[in-house]
PDB file of C-alpha atoms in Angstrom:
ATOM      1  CA  MET A   1      -0.060   0.108   0.009  1.00 61.00           C
ATOM      2  CA  GLU A   2       2.746   2.253   0.792  1.00 79.00           C
ATOM      3  CA  ALA A   3       4.562   1.715  -2.553  1.00 76.00           C
ATOM      4  CA  ILE A   4       1.279   2.794  -4.420  1.00 73.00           C
ATOM      5  CA  GLY A   5       1.054   5.997  -2.352  1.00 76.00           C
ATOM      6  CA  VAL A   6       4.869   6.718  -3.423  1.00 79.00           C
ATOM      7  CA  PHE A   7       3.803   5.735  -7.135  1.00 74.00           C
ATOM      8  CA  VAL A   8       0.803   8.112  -7.106  1.00 75.00           C
ATOM      9  CA  GLU A   9       2.970  11.141  -5.622  1.00 78.00           C
ATOM     10  CA  ASN A  10       5.606  10.479  -8.368  1.00 73.00           C
ATOM     11  CA  TYR A  11       3.017  10.133 -10.845  1.00 71.00           C
ATOM     12  CA  LYS A  12       1.306  13.548  -9.831  1.00 72.00           C
ATOM     13  CA  GLU A  13       4.861  15.264  -9.985  1.00 70.00           C
ATOM     14  CA  THR A  14       5.578  13.840 -13.263  1.00 66.00           C
ATOM     15  CA  THR A  15       2.313  14.916 -14.914  1.00 60.00           C
ATOM     16  CA  LYS A  16       2.439  18.528 -13.397  1.00 67.00           C
ATOM     17  CA  GLY A  17       4.189  19.832 -16.540  1.00 65.00           C
ATOM     18  CA  PHE A  18       2.053  17.802 -18.981  1.00 65.00           C
ATOM     19  CA  ASN A  19      -1.142  19.181 -20.666  1.00 75.00           C
ATOM     20  CA  ILE A  20      -4.388  17.447 -20.237  1.00 76.00           C
ATOM     21  CA  PHE A  21      -4.123  15.197 -23.533  1.00 78.00           C
ATOM     22  CA  ALA A  22      -0.795  13.776 -22.180  1.00 78.00           C
ATOM     23  CA  LYS A  23      -2.366  13.011 -18.938  1.00 78.00           C
ATOM     24  CA  VAL A  24      -5.268  11.224 -20.652  1.00 84.00           C
ATOM     25  CA  ILE A  25      -2.864   9.245 -22.839  1.00 86.00           C
ATOM     26  CA  VAL A  26      -0.781   8.236 -19.742  1.00 84.00           C
ATOM     27  CA  ALA A  27      -3.879   7.329 -17.723  1.00 88.00           C
ATOM     28  CA  LEU A  28      -5.037   5.041 -20.793  1.00 92.00           C
ATOM     29  CA  VAL A  29      -1.716   3.420 -21.296  1.00 94.00           C
ATOM     30  CA  LEU A  30      -1.738   2.510 -17.541  1.00 92.00           C
ATOM     31  CA  ALA A  31      -5.256   1.406 -17.727  1.00 94.00           C
ATOM     32  CA  ALA A  32      -4.354  -0.913 -20.623  1.00 95.00           C
ATOM     33  CA  ILE A  33      -1.545  -2.359 -18.934  1.00 95.00           C
ATOM     34  CA  LEU A  34      -3.450  -2.991 -15.818  1.00 95.00           C
ATOM     35  CA  VAL A  35      -6.289  -4.666 -17.927  1.00 96.00           C
ATOM     36  CA  GLY A  36      -3.711  -6.848 -19.521  1.00 96.00           C
ATOM     37  CA  VAL A  37      -2.112  -7.885 -16.266  1.00 96.00           C
ATOM     38  CA  VAL A  38      -5.469  -8.701 -14.726  1.00 96.00           C
ATOM     39  CA  SER A  39      -6.590 -10.672 -17.593  1.00 96.00           C
ATOM     40  CA  ALA A  40      -3.408 -12.720 -17.698  1.00 95.00           C
ATOM     41  CA  ILE A  41      -3.984 -13.456 -14.062  1.00 95.00           C
ATOM     42  CA  ILE A  42      -7.541 -14.534 -14.661  1.00 95.00           C
ATOM     43  CA  ASN A  43      -6.302 -16.773 -17.470  1.00 95.00           C
ATOM     44  CA  VAL A  44      -3.773 -18.462 -15.224  1.00 94.00           C
ATOM     45  CA  ILE A  45      -6.288 -19.076 -12.606  1.00 93.00           C
ATOM     46  CA  LEU A  46      -8.877 -20.462 -14.967  1.00 94.00           C
ATOM     47  CA  GLN A  47      -6.109 -22.770 -16.630  1.00 92.00           C
ATOM     48  CA  ALA A  48      -5.171 -24.197 -13.260  1.00 77.00           C
TER      49      ALA A  48
END
């Protein structure tokens, strides 16, 4: 949980200089990665 907080703080610092479109693109990329990881985990569970 602590690592997530640190990540979020770093994320906010990084996106301060960005415009809104860059923030949206970064958010979409992170969401896509998250979906990929979750679906991979679900596939592994279903295969087992």
